[in-house]
Amino acid sequence: MRVIIKRIASAIPVLALVSIMVFLMLQLLPGDPATVILGEEATPEAVEAMREHLGLNKPLIVQYFDWITKVLQGNLGESLVDGTSVNQLIMERLPATIELALGSFLVALLIALPCGILSAARPNTFADHLCSFISMIGMSIPHFWLGMMCIIVFAVELGVLPASGYVPFFDDPAENLKSIILPVVATGFRESAILMRMIRSSMLEVLQSDYIRTAKAKGLSEMTVLFGHALKNAMIPVITTSGIMLAGLLGGLVITESIFNIPGYGKLVIDSVFNRDFITVQSAILVSAVFVVFINIAVDLLYAFVDPRIRLGKEGNS
Amino acid sequence: MAEAVLKIKNLCVDFLDDHTIVPAVSDLSIDIFPGETVGLVGESGCGKSTTSLAIMRLLDTNNARISKGSIELHGQDLTKLSEKEMQRIRGKEISMIFQEPMTSLNPVYTIGRQLTEGIVLHQGVSQKEAETIAIDMLQKVDIPRPEIMMKSYPFELSGGMRQRVMIAIALSCNPKILIADEPTTALDVTVQAQILDLMNSLRDELQMAVILITHDLGVVAEICKYVYVMYAGQIVETAAIDDLLNDPLHPYTQGLLNSMPDRWQGGDRLYNIPGTVPLPGTEIKGCKFADRCEYCTEKCRQAPPPLVRLDEHRSVRCFRSAGTQ
Ligand SMILES: Nc1ncnc2c1ncn2[C@@H]1O[C@H](COP(=O)(O)OP(=O)(O)OP(=O)(O)O)[C@@H](O)[C@H]1O
Ligand SMILES: [Mg+2]
C-alpha cells in the first residue's frame, strides 16, 4: 500500500514536467492559432482581436497557468477548428484506441507466451525453430503490408470480415468485434515477435538457474517446474517490455488506424497537427502522457506483486 | 552385512560438445550402505558434480549422457527408468543438496511453499498436513521460529539458514539416500561445522545413506566412513577413512593430504600439487596423474593403470602403490 502511494506521488512532478514540455513544444510550431480560426484572409485587426480573446498576448507563463488550471478542472479546451470541446473529441476517439491497444496486446501475449515458453523448454528443436521463424516474420514484415494483406484476404477475397471502419461496442457488440479482429491481429502479431524473443531468452536463462535444478531434484514434473517455478521469475524482465509496449500501443496506433480507417486517438492527433489545432494536440498529448505514467505505475505494482524482494522493500540490499 | 542401497557400477558420463564426445566420468563404481556416509573427494573439475547429477539423472540431456554402466537403487537400474519414473525417485528415494545455498532456492516463493510442495507430491498429504510436517522438519534442522520461517522468502535468510532449509527440503520425504554436493563449501567455518553436525545426526536418526561430495579432506575426516578419491573422472583410491589418513597409497591422495593446512609439515609455503587437473577430453594414453606425479615412470606413460583391489575396502589405481610395478 505504501508503495502505491509513493509511486503515485512521484508521478506528479513527472506529469507537471510533461505538461510544460508539451506546452512549450507547441509554441515552437509555426503558425498562429488565431489565423487558424479566422482563415488566411482575415484582417490584421481581426487576428489581433482574436489573439486578445484567446489570451495569446499574455506572457507565456500566464498562458500556461490558464491552460493547466482548466485542465486540472477537467476542461481540456475547445478545438480551434470548429470549437467542439476537446474533452468530447477525446472521449469519442479513445474507446476505439483503447480497444485496439488492449486487443493487440492480448493477441501479442497469446502468441508470445506459449511460443516463448515452448521454444525455451525445447531449445534447438523443430518447435523452437518454427517459433523463431514466426517471430522473425513478425519483426521483418512491414506492418502496413500485413494489414493490407489481411484486408485483401479476409475482407476482399473471403468477405468474412469488414475491410475497414469501426463500430462502437455499445452500438453493436458483434459488429464491433468483427471490425477490430483484423487490425488487432495484424498489430498483435507484430508486437508478439519481440515479446516472444524476450520471453524465450528470459525463460532460457531462468531454466539454467540453480533453483530450477532444485525444483527438478524434488521430483516435480516438467510442467510444474516450467509453470510453477520458472515462469514467474522469467516474467520479471518481461513485465517492463510489456508495459512499454502497451504504452506505445495506446499512443501510437496511427498506422493501424489509417489502414483500417478507424477513428482513433492516433488519427485525432495527426489530423489536429495537420489542421494546426494546437489546443487539441496539446491536450491530447497530455492525456497520452497520463496514460503512460499510469501504465508505468501499474508495471511497478506488478513488479512488487511478482517479486517479493521489491514488495518487502529490499530491492537494494539483497 | 546389509544390502547396499545404491550400487553404481562402471558408470561413464560423456559430454557432447559440438558432436565431439568428451568423457567426463569413466568407470566409476561405488557401493553405499544404509546409515553410512561415503565421501567423494577430488579437486575442482574432476567430475564430482557430474557424477551426482548423473545419479539423479539431472544431467542436461542436450549435452550430456550416461554412456555406460548402471546405477542400481534396491536392484532397480535408474539409468533405464523413464523421466516419469525418475520423478517418483527424486526427492523421495534420493535427495540432493547443492553447492550454492545462495541461489538454490527460488527467490519469488516462500520457504513454506518450496518445502511443502515436495511433501504434498510424494506423501500424498493435504497442504495443511504438509505444513505440519514442514514445520517439524525445520525444527529438526535447528531453525528458530519455524512458523515465521515458513512465511519468509529466501532473500531474508543468511547462507547458513538457506542451506538448512535446503537440507530440510531434501530430507522432508525421508529419502534413503542423500547426495550432498559440497554442502558447506560456500559457508563460513563455524556454520560449516554446524551443518556437518546436523547432517551427521540426521543421518543416524533417519538411517540414510549419505554421499558427501567435497574437495576438503578435513570435512571427510569428520563424518565419512569410507572415502572415494576421484581424479580426472576416475576413482583413483578407495579406503576406510582411517586407513586413508594414516597410509594414503595413491600419490594424488598423498598430495591432497599434504595440502591440508593442519597436516602441513613445515616449510615456507603450504604444499600444493603441481599442475592442474587435465580437462575432460584431453588425450592421455597412460595414467592421468602422470604429469603431476613425482613417482612417474615410463610404464605410467604407456598404459593406464587399472584400479586394483587390495582388500575388501581398499583399492588403488597406481602401478607403484598396488605393487604391480
Ligand atoms: N555441460 C558441460 N559440457 C562440457 N563440459 C562440462 C559440462 N559441465 C561440466 N563440464 C566439465 O566437466 C568437468 C567436471 O565438472 P564437475 O562440475 O563435475 O566438477 P566438480 O568436480 O564438481 O568440480 P567443483 O569442485 O568445481 O564443483 C569440468 O572440467 C567441467 O568443465
Ligand atoms: Mg561441483
XYZ file of C-alpha atoms and ligand atoms in Angstrom:
675
model
C 0.000 0.000 0.000
C 2.782 2.409 0.904
C 4.410 1.551 -2.386
C 1.320 2.581 -4.302
C 1.055 5.971 -2.621
C 4.749 6.590 -3.043
C 4.551 5.717 -6.720
C 1.580 7.966 -7.401
C 3.189 10.831 -5.538
C 6.343 10.506 -7.593
C 4.266 10.662 -10.775
C 3.045 14.178 -10.074
C 6.298 16.048 -10.856
C 6.701 13.919 -13.978
C 3.285 14.935 -15.211
C 3.959 18.583 -14.422
C 7.156 18.439 -16.419
C 5.438 16.743 -19.326
C 2.707 19.374 -19.390
C 5.305 22.155 -19.524
C 7.188 20.435 -22.312
C 4.063 19.849 -24.364
C 3.081 23.454 -23.910
C 6.474 24.814 -24.931
C 6.824 22.431 -27.837
C 3.673 23.765 -29.413
C 4.907 27.338 -29.028
C 7.727 26.385 -31.354
C 5.419 25.188 -34.105
C 4.959 27.675 -36.914
C 1.529 29.202 -37.377
C -0.805 31.287 -35.325
C -3.892 29.806 -33.693
C -5.804 32.997 -34.402
C -5.180 32.619 -38.132
C -6.277 29.003 -37.889
C -9.628 30.081 -36.569
C -10.163 33.062 -38.799
C -8.610 31.780 -42.010
C -5.761 33.203 -44.077
C -7.714 36.160 -45.395
C -8.571 37.695 -42.040
C -7.621 41.316 -41.467
C -4.742 42.018 -39.103
C -7.172 43.776 -36.783
C -9.425 40.754 -36.573
C -6.421 38.496 -35.930
C -5.237 40.831 -33.213
C -8.669 40.842 -31.603
C -8.756 37.042 -31.747
C -5.316 36.811 -30.169
C -6.509 39.031 -27.388
C -9.606 36.858 -26.997
C -7.577 33.640 -26.872
C -5.206 35.159 -24.368
C -2.237 34.767 -26.705
C -0.889 38.182 -25.882
C -0.381 37.352 -22.249
C 3.056 36.209 -21.082
C 3.780 32.525 -21.745
C 3.755 31.649 -18.100
C 0.281 33.113 -17.650
C -0.936 31.258 -20.725
C 0.465 28.046 -19.334
C -1.258 28.503 -15.991
C -4.536 29.427 -17.660
C -4.362 26.217 -19.656
C -3.213 23.931 -16.885
C -5.786 25.317 -14.424
C -8.538 24.499 -16.827
C -7.057 21.073 -17.484
C -6.903 20.322 -13.791
C -10.567 21.244 -13.563
C -11.214 18.668 -16.246
C -11.640 21.062 -19.136
C -9.252 20.336 -21.986
C -10.313 23.361 -24.021
C -12.013 23.819 -27.363
C -10.840 22.794 -30.771
C -9.566 25.733 -32.796
C -11.092 24.277 -35.924
C -14.747 24.029 -35.062
C -14.981 24.884 -31.406
C -16.073 21.439 -30.197
C -14.850 20.588 -26.763
C -11.620 18.637 -26.759
C -12.994 16.503 -23.943
C -15.701 15.347 -26.259
C -13.299 14.763 -29.156
C -11.084 12.624 -26.979
C -13.938 10.700 -25.462
C -15.180 9.908 -28.945
C -11.813 8.626 -30.106
C -10.477 6.954 -27.026
C -12.688 3.839 -26.870
C -11.571 2.630 -30.284
C -7.905 3.130 -29.472
C -8.140 1.513 -26.055
C -9.938 -1.440 -27.560
C -7.367 -1.744 -30.327
C -4.439 -1.395 -27.945
C -5.687 -3.867 -25.359
C -6.804 -6.266 -28.074
C -3.444 -6.148 -29.844
C -1.679 -6.549 -26.541
C -3.776 -9.575 -25.704
C -3.133 -11.131 -29.104
C 0.584 -10.459 -28.694
C 0.589 -12.180 -25.304
C -1.464 -15.093 -26.582
C 1.084 -15.699 -29.333
C 4.240 -14.826 -27.434
C 3.672 -16.646 -24.149
C 3.088 -20.188 -25.409
C 5.637 -19.859 -28.217
C 8.263 -18.289 -25.965
C 7.834 -20.879 -23.241
C 7.749 -23.766 -25.680
C 10.885 -22.725 -27.503
C 12.745 -22.209 -24.231
C 11.634 -25.576 -22.896
C 12.712 -27.333 -26.094
C 15.640 -25.306 -27.399
C 17.029 -26.133 -30.826
C 14.176 -28.407 -31.749
C 11.783 -28.085 -34.643
C 9.255 -26.293 -32.419
C 11.893 -23.780 -31.357
C 12.991 -23.089 -34.923
C 9.379 -22.720 -36.011
C 8.735 -20.150 -33.282
C 11.900 -18.253 -34.173
C 10.765 -18.233 -37.763
C 7.346 -16.869 -36.839
C 8.860 -14.132 -34.737
C 11.312 -13.295 -37.493
C 8.399 -12.830 -39.879
C 6.636 -10.657 -37.332
C 9.671 -8.472 -36.967
C 10.545 -8.107 -40.617
C 7.204 -7.783 -42.388
C 6.186 -4.145 -42.720
C 3.188 -3.625 -40.576
C 1.103 -1.777 -43.141
C 1.739 -4.528 -45.671
C 0.495 -7.177 -43.267
C -2.586 -5.066 -42.586
C -3.318 -4.707 -46.261
C -2.784 -8.404 -46.874
C -5.275 -9.147 -44.116
C -7.773 -6.844 -45.759
C -7.244 -8.413 -49.152
C -7.565 -11.972 -47.906
C -10.281 -11.751 -45.279
C -12.318 -8.805 -46.481
C -11.929 -8.692 -50.231
C -11.408 -12.356 -51.167
C -13.246 -14.214 -48.450
C -15.561 -11.422 -47.498
C -15.897 -12.661 -43.930
C -14.753 -9.532 -42.162
C -15.230 -5.864 -42.891
C -12.301 -4.188 -44.619
C -12.354 -1.056 -42.589
C -14.332 1.148 -40.284
C -15.212 0.853 -36.673
C -18.478 0.091 -34.921
C -18.564 1.182 -31.277
C -19.028 -1.701 -28.867
C -22.219 -0.357 -27.347
C -23.844 0.144 -30.744
C -23.426 -3.476 -31.773
C -21.056 -5.800 -29.894
C -20.893 -8.437 -32.621
C -20.118 -5.967 -35.386
C -17.674 -4.242 -33.084
C -15.708 -7.447 -32.630
C -15.772 -8.134 -36.347
C -14.471 -4.665 -37.095
C -11.489 -4.916 -34.789
C -10.369 -8.503 -35.447
C -8.177 -7.708 -38.442
C -6.411 -4.637 -37.013
C -5.930 -6.312 -33.671
C -4.472 -9.480 -35.138
C -2.227 -7.607 -37.550
C -0.865 -5.347 -34.812
C -0.730 -8.070 -32.171
C 1.231 -10.347 -34.460
C 3.891 -7.735 -34.990
C 4.102 -6.892 -31.301
C 4.302 -10.575 -30.358
C 7.599 -11.002 -32.184
C 9.771 -9.027 -29.797
C 7.861 -10.235 -26.782
C 8.386 -13.840 -27.846
C 12.142 -13.365 -28.140
C 12.182 -11.720 -24.730
C 10.180 -14.472 -23.079
C 12.310 -17.146 -24.710
C 15.630 -15.717 -23.631
C 14.420 -14.840 -20.163
C 12.942 -18.298 -19.728
C 16.109 -19.972 -21.047
C 18.186 -18.088 -18.539
C 15.890 -18.963 -15.660
C 15.823 -22.618 -16.662
C 19.600 -22.720 -16.272
C 19.460 -21.457 -12.735
C 20.224 -23.370 -9.585
C 16.750 -23.148 -8.130
C 15.281 -24.829 -11.180
C 17.698 -27.688 -10.605
C 16.481 -27.785 -7.002
C 12.899 -27.932 -8.195
C 13.710 -30.806 -10.524
C 15.593 -32.581 -7.753
C 12.386 -32.560 -5.707
C 10.820 -34.772 -8.338
C 8.440 -32.125 -9.691
C 7.081 -32.736 -13.160
C 8.282 -30.683 -16.082
C 5.020 -28.756 -16.193
C 5.274 -27.817 -12.520
C 8.881 -26.784 -12.984
C 8.054 -24.662 -16.019
C 4.879 -23.006 -14.819
C 5.265 -23.277 -11.080
C 8.880 -22.277 -10.748
C 10.350 -20.815 -13.923
C 7.584 -18.673 -15.373
C 7.171 -16.208 -12.526
C 10.890 -15.486 -12.443
C 11.110 -15.270 -16.209
C 8.269 -12.751 -16.329
C 10.071 -10.171 -14.196
C 12.114 -8.667 -17.058
C 9.239 -9.201 -19.489
C 6.880 -7.000 -17.470
C 8.848 -3.867 -18.355
C 8.832 -4.645 -22.051
C 5.122 -5.351 -21.924
C 4.462 -2.060 -20.190
C 6.454 -0.095 -22.736
C 4.678 -1.978 -25.469
C 1.219 -1.256 -24.126
C 2.064 2.408 -23.652
C 3.305 2.526 -27.224
C 0.139 0.907 -28.474
C -2.075 3.389 -26.648
C -0.189 6.334 -28.034
C 0.856 5.227 -31.446
C -1.600 3.202 -33.441
C -1.585 5.790 -36.205
C -0.676 3.353 -38.971
C -3.197 0.732 -37.937
C -5.897 3.347 -37.598
C -5.117 4.752 -41.028
C -5.034 1.423 -42.839
C -8.237 0.186 -41.304
C -9.771 3.628 -41.284
C -10.579 3.591 -37.606
C -11.377 6.916 -35.968
C -8.941 6.509 -33.111
C -6.746 8.591 -30.943
C -3.682 8.455 -33.162
C -5.681 9.794 -36.079
C -7.093 12.557 -33.924
C -3.611 13.750 -33.017
C -2.313 13.560 -36.570
C -5.339 15.321 -38.045
C -5.088 18.030 -35.419
C -1.417 18.550 -36.184
C -2.174 18.986 -39.868
C -5.030 21.351 -39.053
C -2.812 23.316 -36.677
C -5.374 22.653 -33.989
C -2.930 23.496 -31.229
C -5.273 23.137 -28.304
C -6.403 19.659 -29.306
C -2.856 18.449 -29.930
C -1.667 19.870 -26.659
C -4.399 18.310 -24.599
C -4.382 15.004 -26.441
C -0.648 14.571 -25.917
C -1.070 15.375 -22.259
C -3.750 12.725 -21.933
C -1.426 10.187 -23.615
C 1.290 11.121 -21.176
C -1.072 10.483 -18.290
C -1.729 7.038 -19.732
C 1.964 6.279 -19.993
C 2.536 7.368 -16.424
C -0.296 5.207 -15.175
C 0.939 2.199 -17.105
C 4.310 2.724 -15.508
C 2.717 2.743 -12.096
C 0.866 -0.437 -12.986
C 4.156 -2.016 -14.123
C 5.782 -1.144 -10.827
C 2.900 -2.548 -8.865
C 3.003 -5.716 -10.916
C 6.707 -5.997 -10.159
C 6.030 -5.724 -6.479
C 3.333 -8.321 -6.811
C 5.596 -10.782 -8.640
C 8.852 -10.175 -6.823
C 8.798 -10.309 -3.016
C 12.202 -8.627 -2.876
C 10.600 -5.435 -4.160
C 7.341 -5.889 -2.293
C 9.144 -6.169 1.014
C 11.269 -3.158 0.233
C 14.652 -4.820 -0.049
C 15.499 -4.005 -3.620
C 18.864 -2.505 -2.785
C 20.384 -4.861 -0.299
C 19.699 -8.419 -1.355
C 26.368 -57.014 6.253
C 23.265 -55.221 4.997
C 22.420 -54.883 1.321
C 23.879 -51.849 -0.436
C 21.128 -49.290 -1.104
C 22.910 -47.895 -4.072
C 25.305 -49.739 -6.340
C 26.967 -47.700 -9.004
C 28.745 -49.933 -11.498
C 31.170 -48.789 -14.169
C 29.396 -45.500 -14.653
C 30.572 -43.475 -17.651
C 29.290 -39.989 -18.409
C 30.049 -38.146 -21.638
C 29.564 -34.544 -22.585
C 28.654 -33.848 -26.177
C 30.267 -30.647 -27.332
C 29.551 -29.874 -30.967
C 29.263 -33.544 -31.784
C 32.560 -34.460 -30.176
C 32.215 -36.844 -27.294
C 34.084 -35.784 -24.192
C 34.239 -38.380 -21.448
C 33.817 -36.669 -18.064
C 33.416 -39.656 -15.765
C 34.721 -43.084 -16.580
C 34.252 -46.472 -14.971
C 33.124 -45.208 -11.640
C 31.882 -47.819 -9.179
C 30.622 -47.052 -5.693
C 28.567 -49.082 -3.210
C 26.669 -47.289 -0.497
C 25.102 -48.888 2.571
C 22.266 -47.576 4.738
C 23.268 -45.355 7.615
C 26.752 -44.676 6.374
C 28.424 -41.703 4.810
C 30.842 -42.092 1.970
C 32.985 -39.260 0.795
C 33.716 -38.441 -2.816
C 36.801 -36.281 -2.851
C 38.742 -34.547 -5.550
C 39.891 -31.221 -6.886
C 37.629 -28.836 -8.715
C 36.707 -30.090 -12.154
C 37.351 -33.778 -11.564
C 33.712 -34.717 -12.207
C 32.128 -34.876 -8.755
C 29.081 -32.792 -9.563
C 28.728 -34.570 -12.862
C 28.604 -37.883 -11.023
C 25.961 -36.685 -8.582
C 23.810 -35.209 -11.321
C 24.124 -38.478 -13.205
C 22.781 -40.375 -10.208
C 19.809 -38.022 -10.045
C 19.506 -38.210 -13.836
C 19.569 -34.411 -13.856
C 22.305 -34.019 -16.446
C 21.327 -31.686 -19.238
C 20.035 -34.134 -21.824
C 21.070 -31.804 -24.612
C 24.766 -32.155 -23.997
C 25.423 -34.932 -21.535
C 24.574 -38.590 -21.304
C 25.278 -41.706 -19.326
C 27.040 -43.835 -21.898
C 27.771 -46.956 -19.883
C 27.220 -48.596 -16.553
C 24.352 -48.924 -14.134
C 23.069 -47.162 -11.044
C 21.069 -49.639 -9.000
C 18.765 -48.462 -6.267
C 17.499 -51.558 -4.429
C 18.222 -53.564 -7.513
C 16.378 -51.185 -9.862
C 18.569 -49.684 -12.556
C 17.991 -45.931 -12.585
C 19.673 -45.475 -15.941
C 16.845 -47.450 -17.540
C 13.956 -45.541 -15.986
C 11.781 -43.089 -17.870
C 11.659 -39.437 -16.867
C 8.248 -40.013 -15.237
C 9.555 -42.909 -13.168
C 12.610 -40.877 -12.210
C 10.342 -38.118 -10.888
C 8.998 -40.570 -8.332
C 12.550 -41.350 -7.202
C 13.852 -37.803 -6.984
C 13.138 -36.172 -3.680
C 11.574 -39.338 -2.350
C 14.229 -42.055 -2.591
C 17.230 -39.910 -3.435
C 17.572 -36.280 -2.459
C 20.241 -33.782 -3.180
C 21.725 -30.683 -1.574
C 23.605 -28.361 -3.840
C 26.808 -26.454 -3.728
C 25.253 -22.981 -3.840
C 22.837 -22.236 -0.998
C 22.519 -18.613 -2.087
C 20.971 -19.417 -5.441
C 19.422 -22.821 -4.902
C 16.107 -21.556 -3.576
C 13.522 -19.914 -5.785
C 13.602 -16.187 -4.959
C 9.931 -15.482 -5.583
C 8.324 -18.143 -3.400
C 8.174 -18.570 0.351
C 10.199 -21.188 2.169
C 6.919 -22.794 3.193
C 5.792 -23.271 -0.357
C 9.125 -24.646 -1.502
C 9.212 -27.016 1.416
C 5.662 -28.303 1.241
C 5.401 -28.943 -2.479
C 7.653 -31.995 -2.347
C 5.826 -33.326 0.700
C 2.436 -32.970 -0.937
C 3.784 -34.568 -4.097
C 5.484 -37.599 -2.575
C 3.480 -38.285 0.550
C 0.054 -37.567 -0.858
C -0.991 -35.492 2.130
C -3.054 -32.307 2.195
C -1.456 -28.877 2.214
C -2.314 -28.474 5.908
C -0.655 -31.753 6.897
C 2.315 -30.940 4.709
C 2.732 -27.700 6.610
C 2.842 -29.553 9.907
C 5.462 -31.922 8.526
C 7.401 -28.992 7.112
C 7.456 -27.133 10.423
C 8.638 -30.323 12.102
C 11.381 -30.624 9.544
C 12.512 -27.020 10.058
C 12.713 -27.743 13.770
C 14.865 -30.777 13.041
C 17.370 -28.662 11.167
C 17.521 -26.262 14.115
C 15.795 -23.326 12.544
C 14.431 -20.978 15.182
C 10.755 -19.989 14.985
C 9.836 -22.281 12.098
C 6.299 -20.873 11.769
C 7.726 -17.492 10.854
C 10.338 -19.082 8.628
C 7.584 -20.743 6.601
C 6.374 -17.309 5.514
C 9.838 -15.916 4.773
C 11.447 -15.509 1.398
C 14.948 -16.816 0.647
C 16.457 -13.329 0.399
C 15.587 -12.743 4.015
C 17.865 -15.579 5.164
C 21.595 -15.949 5.610
C 23.571 -18.545 3.653
C 23.690 -20.932 6.597
C 19.942 -20.673 7.112
C 19.305 -21.240 3.432
C 21.440 -24.356 3.494
C 19.470 -25.606 6.499
C 16.298 -25.015 4.532
C 17.821 -26.940 1.613
C 18.577 -29.812 3.961
C 15.043 -29.671 5.314
C 13.689 -29.812 1.760
C 15.989 -32.678 0.867
C 15.084 -34.716 3.947
C 11.396 -33.886 4.117
C 10.343 -37.159 2.493
C 12.770 -39.423 4.371
C 14.924 -40.327 1.411
C 17.064 -43.450 1.515
C 19.968 -41.602 0.017
C 21.168 -38.052 0.373
C 23.666 -36.643 -2.072
C 25.338 -33.586 -0.613
C 27.362 -31.784 -3.260
C 29.792 -29.579 -1.362
C 27.078 -28.562 1.111
C 29.393 -26.402 3.163
C 31.878 -25.010 0.671
C 30.087 -21.683 0.368
C 29.648 -21.246 4.126
C 31.995 -19.907 6.749
C 33.794 -22.259 9.085
C 31.557 -22.161 12.158
C 28.413 -22.580 10.103
C 30.168 -25.353 8.204
C 30.729 -27.315 11.405
C 27.112 -26.855 12.458
C 25.797 -28.071 9.138
C 28.063 -31.133 9.184
C 26.954 -31.992 12.718
C 23.386 -31.626 11.658
C 23.845 -33.929 8.676
C 25.551 -36.461 10.889
C 22.800 -36.613 13.449
C 20.022 -36.640 10.850
C 21.734 -39.482 9.043
C 21.671 -41.563 12.234
C 18.124 -40.570 13.029
C 16.756 -41.341 9.578
C 19.123 -44.206 8.732
C 20.006 -42.679 5.414
C 22.999 -43.316 3.270
C 24.879 -40.116 2.509
C 27.194 -39.366 -0.363
C 29.239 -36.373 0.651
C 30.970 -34.642 -2.196
C 33.768 -32.280 -1.316
C 37.276 -31.227 -2.138
C 38.040 -30.850 1.545
C 39.547 -33.925 3.182
C 39.069 -32.279 6.562
C 35.310 -32.411 6.108
C 35.531 -36.021 5.004
C 37.608 -36.958 8.028
C 34.884 -35.592 10.250
C 31.888 -37.526 9.034
C 32.721 -40.181 6.460
C 33.309 -43.867 6.967
C 34.660 -44.618 3.513
C 36.290 -42.341 1.031
C 36.492 -42.442 -2.732
C 39.201 -40.232 -4.155
C 38.450 -39.040 -7.647
C 40.832 -37.678 -10.219
C 40.002 -36.593 -13.772
C 36.765 -38.540 -13.888
C 38.154 -41.730 -12.350
C 38.300 -43.254 -8.902
C 41.991 -43.428 -8.015
C 41.732 -44.719 -4.463
C 39.118 -46.064 -2.105
C 39.641 -46.704 1.573
C 38.168 -46.529 5.044
C 38.828 -43.027 6.319
C 41.375 -44.009 8.976
C 43.412 -46.088 6.551
C 43.382 -43.275 4.069
C 44.557 -40.707 6.570
C 47.259 -42.943 8.058
C 48.507 -44.570 4.930
C 47.500 -42.898 1.672
C 48.559 -45.077 -1.248
C 47.950 -43.048 -4.368
C 50.352 -40.164 -4.926
C 47.359 -37.919 -5.608
C 45.823 -38.765 -2.231
C 49.163 -38.094 -0.608
C 49.254 -34.744 -2.325
C 45.733 -33.891 -1.186
C 46.596 -34.814 2.389
C 49.795 -32.820 2.335
C 47.973 -29.773 1.115
C 45.611 -29.814 4.118
C 46.565 -26.869 6.333
C 46.502 -28.822 9.605
C 48.755 -31.528 8.203
C 51.231 -29.038 6.941
C 54.715 -30.364 7.553
C 56.540 -27.045 7.837
C 58.470 -25.135 5.233
C 57.848 -21.740 3.680
C 54.689 -22.454 1.831
C 51.682 -24.654 2.111
C 52.167 -27.699 -0.072
C 50.157 -27.921 -3.228
C 50.166 -30.458 -6.010
C 51.950 -29.021 -9.030
C 49.896 -28.587 -12.193
C 46.121 -28.807 -12.679
C 43.503 -31.430 -13.447
C 43.539 -32.238 -17.170
C 40.348 -31.005 -18.837
C 37.922 -33.703 -19.870
C 38.688 -34.735 -23.423
C 42.467 -34.383 -23.100
C 44.066 -37.338 -24.824
C 46.040 -39.302 -22.229
C 47.483 -42.712 -23.004
C 48.798 -43.693 -19.611
C 47.979 -42.691 -16.053
C 46.005 -39.429 -15.951
C 48.002 -38.222 -12.975
C 51.383 -38.939 -14.565
C 52.162 -35.314 -15.437
C 51.821 -34.210 -11.842
C 53.276 -37.287 -10.148
C 56.725 -37.303 -8.607
C 56.998 -41.093 -8.950
C 56.025 -41.193 -12.601
C 57.876 -43.803 -14.654
C 57.948 -44.849 -18.310
C 55.361 -47.516 -17.593
C 52.908 -44.951 -16.206
C 53.007 -43.090 -19.530
C 52.390 -46.128 -21.641
C 49.244 -47.736 -20.295
C 46.534 -46.632 -17.881
C 46.855 -48.359 -14.516
C 43.860 -50.476 -13.501
C 42.001 -49.998 -10.248
C 43.488 -52.816 -8.166
C 41.604 -54.183 -5.218
C 43.851 -54.705 -2.202
C 41.323 -55.835 0.365
C 37.618 -55.503 0.985
C 37.607 -51.733 1.319
C 40.798 -50.750 -0.278
C 41.694 -50.271 -3.893
C 44.103 -48.030 -5.730
C 44.768 -47.042 -9.335
C 48.558 -46.845 -9.381
C 51.228 -49.259 -10.596
C 53.603 -48.304 -7.864
C 51.281 -48.425 -4.860
C 49.447 -51.545 -5.998
C 52.760 -53.334 -6.163
C 52.366 -54.343 -9.772
C 55.283 -52.317 -10.969
N 27.891 -29.272 -19.939
C 29.211 -29.486 -19.980
N 29.864 -29.620 -21.163
C 31.191 -29.845 -21.208
N 31.969 -29.941 -20.135
C 31.399 -29.808 -18.925
C 29.992 -29.563 -18.780
N 29.706 -29.476 -17.455
C 30.872 -29.654 -16.809
N 31.893 -29.861 -17.675
C 33.291 -30.125 -17.329
O 33.348 -31.369 -16.670
C 34.314 -31.323 -15.651
C 33.746 -31.850 -14.376
O 32.815 -30.932 -13.886
P 32.146 -31.085 -12.465
O 31.202 -29.935 -12.300
O 31.574 -32.438 -12.337
O 33.388 -30.882 -11.485
P 33.409 -30.890 -9.914
O 34.309 -31.994 -9.528
O 32.046 -30.893 -9.355
O 34.121 -29.525 -9.611
P 33.797 -28.444 -8.485
O 34.587 -28.858 -7.293
O 34.321 -27.179 -9.082
O 32.336 -28.431 -8.268
C 34.801 -29.904 -15.562
O 36.077 -29.819 -16.175
C 33.801 -29.103 -16.358
O 34.445 -28.055 -17.025
Mg 30.839 -29.435 -8.294
